[in-house]
PDB file of C-alpha atoms in Angstrom:
ATOM      1  CA  MET A   1      35.963  -8.204 -74.479  1.00  0.00           C
ATOM      2  CA  LEU A   2      36.597 -11.336 -76.343  1.00  0.00           C
ATOM      3  CA  GLY A   3      38.578  -9.848 -79.478  1.00  0.00           C
ATOM      4  CA  SER A   4      36.667  -6.952 -81.265  1.00  0.00           C
ATOM      5  CA  ARG A   5      33.293  -7.661 -79.236  1.00  0.00           C
ATOM      6  CA  SER A   6      32.240  -7.903 -76.157  1.00  0.00           C
ATOM      7  CA  LEU A   7      30.556 -10.979 -74.499  1.00  0.00           C
ATOM      8  CA  SER A   8      26.933  -9.939 -74.927  1.00  0.00           C
ATOM      9  CA  GLN A   9      27.540  -8.841 -78.396  1.00  0.00           C
ATOM     10  CA  TRP A  10      29.032 -12.167 -79.179  1.00  0.00           C
ATOM     11  CA  ALA A  11      26.284 -13.908 -77.598  1.00  0.00           C
ATOM     12  CA  LYS A  12      23.708 -11.866 -79.631  1.00  0.00           C
ATOM     13  CA  LEU A  13      25.623 -12.714 -82.760  1.00  0.00           C
ATOM     14  CA  VAL A  14      25.305 -16.611 -82.122  1.00  0.00           C
ATOM     15  CA  ALA A  15      22.021 -16.216 -81.311  1.00  0.00           C
ATOM     16  CA  LEU A  16      21.161 -14.589 -84.744  1.00  0.00           C
ATOM     17  CA  TRP A  17      23.072 -16.716 -86.536  1.00  0.00           C
ATOM     18  CA  GLY A  18      22.176 -19.639 -85.102  1.00  0.00           C
ATOM     19  CA  GLY A  19      18.461 -19.323 -84.901  1.00  0.00           C
ATOM     20  CA  GLY A  20      18.665 -18.162 -88.992  1.00  0.00           C
ATOM     21  CA  ALA A  21      20.595 -21.663 -89.331  1.00  0.00           C
ATOM     22  CA  ILE A  22      17.784 -23.575 -87.836  1.00  0.00           C
ATOM     23  CA  LEU A  23      15.065 -21.771 -89.734  1.00  0.00           C
ATOM     24  CA  ALA A  24      16.933 -22.281 -92.736  1.00  0.00           C
ATOM     25  CA  ALA A  25      17.547 -25.936 -91.985  1.00  0.00           C
ATOM     26  CA  GLY A  26      13.787 -26.547 -91.484  1.00  0.00           C
ATOM     27  CA  ILE A  27      12.716 -24.943 -94.348  1.00  0.00           C
ATOM     28  CA  ILE A  28      15.222 -26.932 -96.319  1.00  0.00           C
ATOM     29  CA  VAL A  29      13.552 -30.104 -94.558  1.00  0.00           C
ATOM     30  CA  LEU A  30      10.196 -29.306 -95.084  1.00  0.00           C
ATOM     31  CA  ALA A  31      10.970 -28.594 -99.177  1.00  0.00           C
ATOM     32  CA  ALA A  32      12.673 -31.547 -99.045  1.00  0.00           C
ATOM     33  CA  ARG A  33       9.869 -33.578 -98.005  1.00  0.00           C
ATOM     34  CA  GLY A  34       7.229 -31.848 -99.768  1.00  0.00           C
ATOM     35  CA  LEU A  35       9.522 -33.210-102.966  1.00  0.00           C
ATOM     36  CA  THR A  36       9.325 -36.417-102.278  1.00  0.00           C
ATOM     37  CA  THR A  37       5.462 -35.980-103.074  1.00  0.00           C
ATOM     38  CA  LEU A  38       5.811 -35.249-106.347  1.00  0.00           C
ATOM     39  CA  PRO A  39       4.554 -37.323-109.248  1.00  0.00           C
ATOM     40  CA  GLY A  40       7.374 -39.695-110.212  1.00  0.00           C
ATOM     41  CA  VAL A  41       9.996 -39.236-107.001  1.00  0.00           C
ATOM     42  CA  PRO A  42       8.496 -41.886-105.044  1.00  0.00           C
ATOM     43  CA  GLU A  43       9.461 -43.999-107.660  1.00  0.00           C
ATOM     44  CA  PHE A  44      12.886 -42.878-108.371  1.00  0.00           C
ATOM     45  CA  LEU A  45      13.876 -43.436-104.431  1.00  0.00           C
ATOM     46  CA  ASP A  46      12.805 -46.979-104.936  1.00  0.00           C
ATOM     47  CA  ARG A  47      14.570 -47.479-107.965  1.00  0.00           C
ATOM     48  CA  TYR A  48      17.499 -46.069-106.598  1.00  0.00           C
ATOM     49  CA  PRO A  49      17.859 -46.546-102.641  1.00  0.00           C
ATOM     50  CA  GLY A  50      20.879 -44.604-102.372  1.00  0.00           C
ATOM     51  CA  GLU A  51      23.520 -47.302-103.086  1.00  0.00           C
ATOM     52  CA  TYR A  52      24.514 -49.712-105.619  1.00  0.00           C
ATOM     53  CA  HIS A  53      26.231 -53.428-105.569  1.00  0.00           C
ATOM     54  CA  PRO A  54      29.791 -52.462-106.506  1.00  0.00           C
ATOM     55  CA  ARG A  55      31.134 -54.886-109.529  1.00  0.00           C
ATOM     56  CA  VAL A  56      34.644 -55.228-107.541  1.00  0.00           C
ATOM     57  CA  GLU A  57      34.051 -57.315-104.610  1.00  0.00           C
ATOM     58  CA  THR A  58      35.783 -55.962-101.516  1.00  0.00           C
ATOM     59  CA  GLU A  59      36.305 -57.619 -97.984  1.00  0.00           C
ATOM     60  CA  ASP A  60      34.070 -56.107 -95.466  1.00  0.00           C
ATOM     61  CA  GLY A  61      35.310 -54.176 -92.653  1.00  0.00           C
ATOM     62  CA  PHE A  62      38.389 -51.507 -91.861  1.00  0.00           C
ATOM     63  CA  PRO A  63      41.327 -53.065 -91.772  1.00  0.00           C
ATOM     64  CA  ALA A  64      44.188 -51.577 -89.172  1.00  0.00           C
ATOM     65  CA  TRP A  65      45.910 -49.503 -91.794  1.00  0.00           C
ATOM     66  CA  ALA A  66      43.093 -48.073 -92.874  1.00  0.00           C
ATOM     67  CA  ARG A  67      41.647 -47.088 -89.551  1.00  0.00           C
ATOM     68  CA  TRP A  68      45.197 -45.717 -88.623  1.00  0.00           C
ATOM     69  CA  THR A  69      45.713 -43.533 -91.808  1.00  0.00           C
ATOM     70  CA  HIS A  70      42.001 -42.033 -91.306  1.00  0.00           C
ATOM     71  CA  PHE A  71      43.596 -40.706 -87.732  1.00  0.00           C
ATOM     72  CA  LEU A  72      46.693 -39.449 -88.874  1.00  0.00           C
ATOM     73  CA  ASN A  73      44.911 -37.949 -91.667  1.00  0.00           C
ATOM     74  CA  PHE A  74      42.596 -36.180 -89.372  1.00  0.00           C
ATOM     75  CA  PHE A  75      45.542 -35.314 -86.956  1.00  0.00           C
ATOM     76  CA  PHE A  76      47.748 -34.133 -89.651  1.00  0.00           C
ATOM     77  CA  MET A  77      44.901 -31.904 -91.286  1.00  0.00           C
ATOM     78  CA  THR A  78      44.044 -30.412 -88.019  1.00  0.00           C
ATOM     79  CA  LEU A  79      47.600 -28.897 -87.369  1.00  0.00           C
ATOM     80  CA  ILE A  80      48.240 -28.014 -91.093  1.00  0.00           C
ATOM     81  CA  VAL A  81      44.854 -25.973 -90.975  1.00  0.00           C
ATOM     82  CA  ARG A  82      45.919 -24.395 -87.576  1.00  0.00           C
ATOM     83  CA  SER A  83      49.650 -23.701 -89.082  1.00  0.00           C
ATOM     84  CA  GLY A  84      48.230 -22.358 -92.092  1.00  0.00           C
ATOM     85  CA  LEU A  85      45.860 -20.044 -90.342  1.00  0.00           C
ATOM     86  CA  ALA A  86      48.870 -18.600 -88.644  1.00  0.00           C
ATOM     87  CA  VAL A  87      50.653 -18.084 -91.559  1.00  0.00           C
ATOM     88  CA  ARG A  88      47.900 -16.218 -93.466  1.00  0.00           C
ATOM     89  CA  HIS A  89      47.121 -13.980 -90.508  1.00  0.00           C
ATOM     90  CA  GLN A  90      51.035 -13.201 -88.664  1.00  0.00           C
ATOM     91  CA  GLN A  91      52.224 -10.042 -89.449  1.00  0.00           C
ATOM     92  CA  LYS A  92      55.272 -10.073 -87.793  1.00  0.00           C
ATOM     93  CA  PRO A  93      56.459 -14.026 -86.902  1.00  0.00           C
ATOM     94  CA  PRO A  94      57.784 -14.843 -83.410  1.00  0.00           C
ATOM     95  CA  ALA A  95      60.601 -16.729 -84.994  1.00  0.00           C
ATOM     96  CA  PHE A  96      62.491 -17.578 -87.942  1.00  0.00           C
ATOM     97  CA  TYR A  97      63.869 -20.881 -88.961  1.00  0.00           C
ATOM     98  CA  THR A  98      66.777 -21.740 -91.797  1.00  0.00           C
ATOM     99  CA  PRO A  99      67.943 -25.405 -92.813  1.00  0.00           C
ATOM    100  CA  LYS A 100      71.371 -26.317 -91.419  1.00  0.00           C
ATOM    101  CA  ARG A 101      72.314 -27.198 -94.834  1.00  0.00           C
ATOM    102  CA  GLY A 102      71.640 -24.114 -96.470  1.00  0.00           C
ATOM    103  CA  GLY A 103      68.183 -22.902 -97.576  1.00  0.00           C
ATOM    104  CA  LYS A 104      65.821 -20.191 -97.585  1.00  0.00           C
ATOM    105  CA  LYS A 105      65.055 -18.634 -94.207  1.00  0.00           C
ATOM    106  CA  VAL A 106      61.083 -19.219 -93.406  1.00  0.00           C
ATOM    107  CA  SER A 107      58.557 -18.174 -90.586  1.00  0.00           C
ATOM    108  CA  ILE A 108      58.797 -20.911 -87.988  1.00  0.00           C
ATOM    109  CA  TYR A 109      55.105 -21.586 -88.423  1.00  0.00           C
ATOM    110  CA  LEU A 110      55.833 -22.007 -92.067  1.00  0.00           C
ATOM    111  CA  TRP A 111      58.434 -24.371 -91.319  1.00  0.00           C
ATOM    112  CA  LEU A 112      55.846 -26.275 -89.162  1.00  0.00           C
ATOM    113  CA  HIS A 113      53.244 -26.310 -92.113  1.00  0.00           C
ATOM    114  CA  THR A 114      55.572 -27.478 -94.689  1.00  0.00           C
ATOM    115  CA  SER A 115      56.705 -30.296 -92.233  1.00  0.00           C
ATOM    116  CA  LEU A 116      53.420 -31.351 -91.650  1.00  0.00           C
ATOM    117  CA  ASP A 117      52.334 -30.870 -95.589  1.00  0.00           C
ATOM    118  CA  VAL A 118      55.357 -33.974 -95.949  1.00  0.00           C
ATOM    119  CA  LEU A 119      54.128 -36.178 -93.474  1.00  0.00           C
ATOM    120  CA  TRP A 120      50.000 -35.848 -94.284  1.00  0.00           C
ATOM    121  CA  ILE A 121      51.302 -36.669 -98.102  1.00  0.00           C
ATOM    122  CA  LEU A 122      53.779 -39.539 -96.825  1.00  0.00           C
ATOM    123  CA  ASN A 123      50.227 -40.966 -94.857  1.00  0.00           C
ATOM    124  CA  GLY A 124      48.576 -40.130 -98.303  1.00  0.00           C
ATOM    125  CA  VAL A 125      50.885 -42.429-100.289  1.00  0.00           C
ATOM    126  CA  VAL A 126      50.575 -45.269 -97.900  1.00  0.00           C
ATOM    127  CA  PHE A 127      46.616 -44.968 -97.541  1.00  0.00           C
ATOM    128  CA  ILE A 128      46.310 -44.930-101.819  1.00  0.00           C
ATOM    129  CA  THR A 129      49.130 -47.626-102.141  1.00  0.00           C
ATOM    130  CA  LEU A 130      47.271 -49.879 -99.492  1.00  0.00           C
ATOM    131  CA  LEU A 131      43.508 -48.705-100.714  1.00  0.00           C
ATOM    132  CA  PHE A 132      45.120 -50.286-104.280  1.00  0.00           C
ATOM    133  CA  VAL A 133      46.962 -53.197-103.501  1.00  0.00           C
ATOM    134  CA  THR A 134      44.245 -54.901-100.985  1.00  0.00           C
ATOM    135  CA  GLY A 135      41.449 -54.038-103.605  1.00  0.00           C
ATOM    136  CA  HIS A 136      39.680 -51.559-101.175  1.00  0.00           C
ATOM    137  CA  TRP A 137      39.706 -49.151-103.615  1.00  0.00           C
ATOM    138  CA  ALA A 138      36.418 -50.069-105.185  1.00  0.00           C
ATOM    139  CA  ARG A 139      34.760 -48.990-101.853  1.00  0.00           C
ATOM    140  CA  ILE A 140      35.395 -45.279-102.738  1.00  0.00           C
ATOM    141  CA  VAL A 141      35.969 -45.551-106.773  1.00  0.00           C
ATOM    142  CA  PRO A 142      32.366 -45.886-108.432  1.00  0.00           C
ATOM    143  CA  THR A 143      32.534 -48.903-110.727  1.00  0.00           C
ATOM    144  CA  SER A 144      29.042 -47.987-111.910  1.00  0.00           C
ATOM    145  CA  TRP A 145      26.980 -44.983-113.546  1.00  0.00           C
ATOM    146  CA  ASP A 146      24.459 -45.615-111.145  1.00  0.00           C
ATOM    147  CA  VAL A 147      26.225 -43.999-108.388  1.00  0.00           C
ATOM    148  CA  PHE A 148      25.235 -40.543-109.906  1.00  0.00           C
ATOM    149  CA  PRO A 149      21.008 -41.465-109.488  1.00  0.00           C
ATOM    150  CA  ASN A 150      21.774 -43.124-106.224  1.00  0.00           C
ATOM    151  CA  ALA A 151      23.901 -40.334-105.042  1.00  0.00           C
ATOM    152  CA  LEU A 152      21.009 -37.930-105.833  1.00  0.00           C
ATOM    153  CA  SER A 153      18.838 -40.107-104.145  1.00  0.00           C
ATOM    154  CA  ALA A 154      20.905 -40.520-100.883  1.00  0.00           C
ATOM    155  CA  GLY A 155      21.236 -36.737-100.863  1.00  0.00           C
ATOM    156  CA  LEU A 156      17.508 -36.273-100.630  1.00  0.00           C
ATOM    157  CA  GLN A 157      16.834 -38.702 -97.904  1.00  0.00           C
ATOM    158  CA  TYR A 158      19.803 -36.974 -95.920  1.00  0.00           C
ATOM    159  CA  LEU A 159      17.582 -33.473 -96.199  1.00  0.00           C
ATOM    160  CA  THR A 160      14.441 -35.069 -95.367  1.00  0.00           C
ATOM    161  CA  LEU A 161      16.044 -36.485 -92.437  1.00  0.00           C
ATOM    162  CA  GLU A 162      15.276 -39.874 -93.260  1.00  0.00           C
ATOM    163  CA  TRP A 163      18.729 -41.460 -93.612  1.00  0.00           C
ATOM    164  CA  PRO A 164      19.074 -43.758 -96.309  1.00  0.00           C
ATOM    165  CA  VAL A 165      19.253 -47.529 -95.560  1.00  0.00           C
ATOM    166  CA  GLU A 166      23.421 -48.308 -95.317  1.00  0.00           C
ATOM    167  CA  ASP A 167      25.761 -50.697 -93.875  1.00  0.00           C
ATOM    168  CA  GLY A 168      29.106 -48.671 -93.919  1.00  0.00           C
ATOM    169  CA  TRP A 169      30.731 -51.787 -92.519  1.00  0.00           C
ATOM    170  CA  VAL A 170      30.081 -53.416 -96.214  1.00  0.00           C
ATOM    171  CA  ASN A 171      29.726 -50.801 -98.629  1.00  0.00           C
ATOM    172  CA  TYR A 172      28.904 -46.775 -98.513  1.00  0.00           C
ATOM    173  CA  ASN A 173      26.389 -45.295 -99.955  1.00  0.00           C
ATOM    174  CA  SER A 174      26.847 -43.457-103.289  1.00  0.00           C
ATOM    175  CA  LEU A 175      26.996 -40.037-102.264  1.00  0.00           C
ATOM    176  CA  GLN A 176      29.477 -40.494 -99.717  1.00  0.00           C
ATOM    177  CA  GLN A 177      31.667 -42.842-102.360  1.00  0.00           C
ATOM    178  CA  LEU A 178      31.453 -39.573-104.436  1.00  0.00           C
ATOM    179  CA  MET A 179      32.770 -37.199-101.608  1.00  0.00           C
ATOM    180  CA  TYR A 180      35.207 -39.702-100.650  1.00  0.00           C
ATOM    181  CA  PHE A 181      36.511 -40.005-104.057  1.00  0.00           C
ATOM    182  CA  THR A 182      36.603 -36.182-104.507  1.00  0.00           C
ATOM    183  CA  ILE A 183      38.367 -35.847-100.957  1.00  0.00           C
ATOM    184  CA  VAL A 184      40.999 -38.506-102.122  1.00  0.00           C
ATOM    185  CA  PHE A 185      41.510 -37.848-105.907  1.00  0.00           C
ATOM    186  CA  ILE A 186      40.704 -34.158-106.509  1.00  0.00           C
ATOM    187  CA  ALA A 187      40.969 -32.098-103.535  1.00  0.00           C
ATOM    188  CA  ALA A 188      43.980 -33.277-102.021  1.00  0.00           C
ATOM    189  CA  PRO A 189      46.162 -32.864-104.947  1.00  0.00           C
ATOM    190  CA  LEU A 190      44.889 -29.761-105.887  1.00  0.00           C
ATOM    191  CA  ALA A 191      46.024 -29.005-102.283  1.00  0.00           C
ATOM    192  CA  ILE A 192      49.566 -30.621-102.708  1.00  0.00           C
ATOM    193  CA  LEU A 193      50.213 -28.593-106.268  1.00  0.00           C
ATOM    194  CA  THR A 194      48.983 -25.436-104.868  1.00  0.00           C
ATOM    195  CA  GLY A 195      51.073 -25.938-101.667  1.00  0.00           C
ATOM    196  CA  ILE A 196      54.321 -26.736-103.851  1.00  0.00           C
ATOM    197  CA  ARG A 197      53.964 -23.443-105.836  1.00  0.00           C
ATOM    198  CA  MET A 198      53.304 -21.648-102.596  1.00  0.00           C
ATOM    199  CA  SER A 199      56.283 -22.846-100.514  1.00  0.00           C
ATOM    200  CA  GLU A 200      59.958 -22.294-100.622  1.00  0.00           C
ATOM    201  CA  TRP A 201      60.445 -25.052-102.247  1.00  0.00           C
ATOM    202  CA  TRP A 202      59.266 -23.674-105.489  1.00  0.00           C
ATOM    203  CA  PRO A 203      62.298 -22.344-108.239  1.00  0.00           C
ATOM    204  CA  GLU A 204      61.712 -18.551-107.892  1.00  0.00           C
ATOM    205  CA  HIS A 205      63.734 -17.803-111.040  1.00  0.00           C
ATOM    206  CA  ALA A 206      61.768 -20.486-113.343  1.00  0.00           C
ATOM    207  CA  GLU A 207      60.208 -17.127-115.364  1.00  0.00           C
ATOM    208  CA  LYS A 208      58.399 -19.805-118.374  1.00  0.00           C
ATOM    209  CA  LEU A 209      57.139 -21.937-115.173  1.00  0.00           C
ATOM    210  CA  ASN A 210      56.146 -19.008-113.320  1.00  0.00           C
ATOM    211  CA  ARG A 211      54.479 -17.335-115.981  1.00  0.00           C
ATOM    212  CA  PHE A 212      52.822 -20.679-116.949  1.00  0.00           C
ATOM    213  CA  TYR A 213      51.927 -21.185-113.197  1.00  0.00           C
ATOM    214  CA  PRO A 214      51.492 -17.992-111.373  1.00  0.00           C
ATOM    215  CA  ALA A 215      51.416 -17.809-107.176  1.00  0.00           C
ATOM    216  CA  PRO A 216      47.706 -16.128-107.642  1.00  0.00           C
ATOM    217  CA  VAL A 217      46.808 -18.353-109.197  1.00  0.00           C
ATOM    218  CA  ALA A 218      47.731 -20.591-106.711  1.00  0.00           C
ATOM    219  CA  ARG A 219      46.697 -18.952-103.694  1.00  0.00           C
ATOM    220  CA  ALA A 220      43.202 -18.056-105.369  1.00  0.00           C
ATOM    221  CA  ILE A 221      42.811 -22.096-105.448  1.00  0.00           C
ATOM    222  CA  HIS A 222      44.623 -23.067-102.031  1.00  0.00           C
ATOM    223  CA  TYR A 223      42.758 -21.508 -99.259  1.00  0.00           C
ATOM    224  CA  PRO A 224      39.230 -22.707-100.965  1.00  0.00           C
ATOM    225  CA  THR A 225      40.451 -26.011-100.846  1.00  0.00           C
ATOM    226  CA  MET A 226      41.266 -25.635 -97.449  1.00  0.00           C
ATOM    227  CA  LEU A 227      37.757 -24.327 -97.040  1.00  0.00           C
ATOM    228  CA  PHE A 228      36.377 -27.449 -98.596  1.00  0.00           C
ATOM    229  CA  PHE A 229      38.383 -29.711 -96.472  1.00  0.00           C
ATOM    230  CA  VAL A 230      36.731 -27.806 -93.152  1.00  0.00           C
ATOM    231  CA  LEU A 231      33.490 -28.256 -94.301  1.00  0.00           C
ATOM    232  CA  PHE A 232      33.843 -31.916 -95.203  1.00  0.00           C
ATOM    233  CA  VAL A 233      34.834 -32.298 -91.880  1.00  0.00           C
ATOM    234  CA  ILE A 234      32.429 -30.673 -90.275  1.00  0.00           C
ATOM    235  CA  ILE A 235      29.508 -32.124 -92.472  1.00  0.00           C
ATOM    236  CA  HIS A 236      31.261 -35.543 -91.704  1.00  0.00           C
ATOM    237  CA  VAL A 237      31.205 -35.593 -88.156  1.00  0.00           C
ATOM    238  CA  PHE A 238      27.929 -34.487 -87.693  1.00  0.00           C
ATOM    239  CA  LEU A 239      26.405 -37.467 -89.918  1.00  0.00           C
ATOM    240  CA  VAL A 240      28.990 -40.000 -88.242  1.00  0.00           C
ATOM    241  CA  PHE A 241      27.032 -38.863 -84.661  1.00  0.00           C
ATOM    242  CA  THR A 242      23.537 -38.604 -86.328  1.00  0.00           C
ATOM    243  CA  THR A 243      23.580 -41.709 -87.933  1.00  0.00           C
ATOM    244  CA  GLY A 244      24.622 -44.128 -85.567  1.00  0.00           C
ATOM    245  CA  ALA A 245      27.707 -42.970 -83.188  1.00  0.00           C
ATOM    246  CA  LEU A 246      28.592 -46.097 -81.356  1.00  0.00           C
ATOM    247  CA  LYS A 247      28.074 -48.138 -84.890  1.00  0.00           C
ATOM    248  CA  ASN A 248      30.227 -45.647 -86.893  1.00  0.00           C
ATOM    249  CA  LEU A 249      32.876 -44.899 -84.385  1.00  0.00           C
ATOM    250  CA  GLY A 250      33.131 -48.697 -83.609  1.00  0.00           C
ATOM    251  CA  HIS A 251      33.532 -49.284 -87.778  1.00  0.00           C
ATOM    252  CA  MET A 252      36.535 -47.009 -87.849  1.00  0.00           C
ATOM    253  CA  TYR A 253      38.335 -46.828 -84.408  1.00  0.00           C
ATOM    254  CA  ALA A 254      37.453 -50.388 -83.257  1.00  0.00           C
ATOM    255  CA  GLY A 255      37.289 -52.067 -86.152  1.00  0.00           C
ATOM    256  CA  THR A 256      34.311 -54.174 -85.607  1.00  0.00           C
ATOM    257  CA  PRO A 257      31.088 -54.029 -86.402  1.00  0.00           C
ATOM    258  CA  ASP A 258      29.493 -54.552 -83.177  1.00  0.00           C
ATOM    259  CA  ILE A 259      28.129 -51.489 -81.212  1.00  0.00           C
ATOM    260  CA  SER A 260      29.938 -50.630 -78.425  1.00  0.00           C
ATOM    261  CA  TRP A 261      31.598 -48.004 -76.786  1.00  0.00           C
ATOM    262  CA  THR A 262      35.084 -49.171 -77.467  1.00  0.00           C
ATOM    263  CA  GLY A 263      35.238 -47.138 -80.914  1.00  0.00           C
ATOM    264  CA  PHE A 264      33.821 -44.209 -78.856  1.00  0.00           C
ATOM    265  CA  TRP A 265      36.920 -44.116 -76.492  1.00  0.00           C
ATOM    266  CA  TRP A 266      39.481 -44.627 -78.797  1.00  0.00           C
ATOM    267  CA  PHE A 267      37.873 -41.581 -80.653  1.00  0.00           C
ATOM    268  CA  ALA A 268      37.843 -39.783 -77.813  1.00  0.00           C
ATOM    269  CA  ALA A 269      41.342 -40.316 -76.985  1.00  0.00           C
ATOM    270  CA  GLY A 270      42.575 -39.510 -80.587  1.00  0.00           C
ATOM    271  CA  LEU A 271      40.377 -36.379 -80.132  1.00  0.00           C
ATOM    272  CA  ALA A 272      42.220 -35.143 -77.150  1.00  0.00           C
ATOM    273  CA  ILE A 273      45.717 -35.988 -78.612  1.00  0.00           C
ATOM    274  CA  THR A 274      44.682 -33.734 -81.419  1.00  0.00           C
ATOM    275  CA  ILE A 275      43.618 -30.871 -79.290  1.00  0.00           C
ATOM    276  CA  ALA A 276      46.618 -31.294 -77.164  1.00  0.00           C
ATOM    277  CA  ALA A 277      49.192 -31.040 -80.182  1.00  0.00           C
ATOM    278  CA  THR A 278      47.362 -28.112 -81.545  1.00  0.00           C
ATOM    279  CA  ALA A 279      47.294 -26.386 -78.171  1.00  0.00           C
ATOM    280  CA  ALA A 280      50.998 -26.962 -78.045  1.00  0.00           C
ATOM    281  CA  THR A 281      51.813 -25.383 -81.778  1.00  0.00           C
ATOM    282  CA  ARG A 282      53.161 -22.570 -80.338  1.00  0.00           C
ATOM    283  CA  PRO A 283      57.016 -20.845 -80.430  1.00  0.00           C
ATOM    284  CA  LEU A 284      58.348 -22.048 -76.892  1.00  0.00           C
ATOM    285  CA  ILE A 285      57.732 -26.089 -77.976  1.00  0.00           C
ATOM    286  CA  LEU A 286      58.249 -25.603 -81.599  1.00  0.00           C
ATOM    287  CA  ALA A 287      61.851 -24.052 -81.470  1.00  0.00           C
ATOM    288  CA  PRO A 288      63.373 -27.135 -79.648  1.00  0.00           C
ATOM    289  CA  ILE A 289      62.151 -29.226 -82.365  1.00  0.00           C
ATOM    290  CA  ALA A 290      62.840 -27.291 -85.237  1.00  0.00           C
ATOM    291  CA  SER A 291      66.602 -26.928 -83.808  1.00  0.00           C
ATOM    292  CA  THR A 292      67.316 -30.473 -84.532  1.00  0.00           C
ATOM    293  CA  THR A 293      67.317 -29.576 -88.271  1.00  0.00           C
ATOM    294  CA  GLY A 294      67.985 -25.739 -88.167  1.00  0.00           C
ATOM    295  CA  ASN A 295      69.017 -22.806 -86.904  1.00  0.00           C
ATOM    296  CA  ILE A 296      66.210 -20.637 -85.056  1.00  0.00           C
ATOM    297  CA  THR A 297      66.279 -17.040 -85.028  1.00  0.00           C
ATOM    298  CA  ASN A 298      64.286 -13.593 -83.835  1.00  0.00           C
ATOM    299  CA  ARG A 299      64.793 -11.955 -86.777  1.00  0.00           C
TER     300      ARG A 299
END
C-alpha cells in the first residue's frame, strides 16, 4: 500500500491520467496547427514573430547576481512550498517554537515557513534592486504594446510544438517576458501580502484593519498563488529542457552563450542541494537550528 491505494491502483491511476494528458495534448497540438492554416493567421505570425526589440538597450547575458538570485529563488521556493504544505496539513505539530525575546508560540513547521519567507523576500529585494540599478529591468518589463500580439504569436507557436525563434542570451520572447513580469511584480507581492496577513506577526486586535483585510480573504488568495508558482516552475523547467537544455542551462547556470555541459552540471549540483535540504526539513534536524533563537517544546 502507498497511502490509501495499492501499488496496482496507483499504476492504473497514473496510466489513466497519463493517457488522458497525452490525448489532450495531441488534440491541442492538432487544433493549434489547424489554426495556423486559417486565413490571416500566417500573416499575423509573420508580422508578430513572437518577440520585439526592446526600446531600452540592455547588456547581453546573465550577470552573476542574476544567476545566484535565480538559484536561491528556486531553492527557497521549494522549501517554502514543502513547509507550507506541512503547516496546511499538520494535525498535531511534532514540536513548537517560542522566540527567546518573547512572542507567540507556533509550530516548528510554521517557524520554518516564516523564516524561509524572510530569506526569500530578502533575495527578491536584492534581485529587484540590481535589476533596476543595472538596467536589466527591460528584459522582464514590457516596453512596447507589441508585447501582447507577440505573446499571442509565441503561445500559438509553442502549442504547435514549433518553438518560436529566440535567443534568450539577448532577449526573451514576449510570452516569457509577460510571465516573468507576472511572477516578479504580481504573484510575488500577492504571496507576501497574503502571507503577512496569515502570519503570527499580524496584529490580532486591530479590529478595523482586520475588517478591512480579513484572514479568510488572504487564505483564499495565498494557496492558489502557491499553485500558480508551482505550475509556472513545472512549465518553465519543461520548456528549458525541450527548447535546448544545454544552451538554456548554460545561460543561467554557467553565464555563457556557448553550448556545453557546464551549465547542466551546475544545475544538477543545485538540484541535488535543494533535494537534500528538502529531505532535511524534519523536526530532528530543525530543532537544533530553531533553538538558537527560541525555545523548542513538545507542547
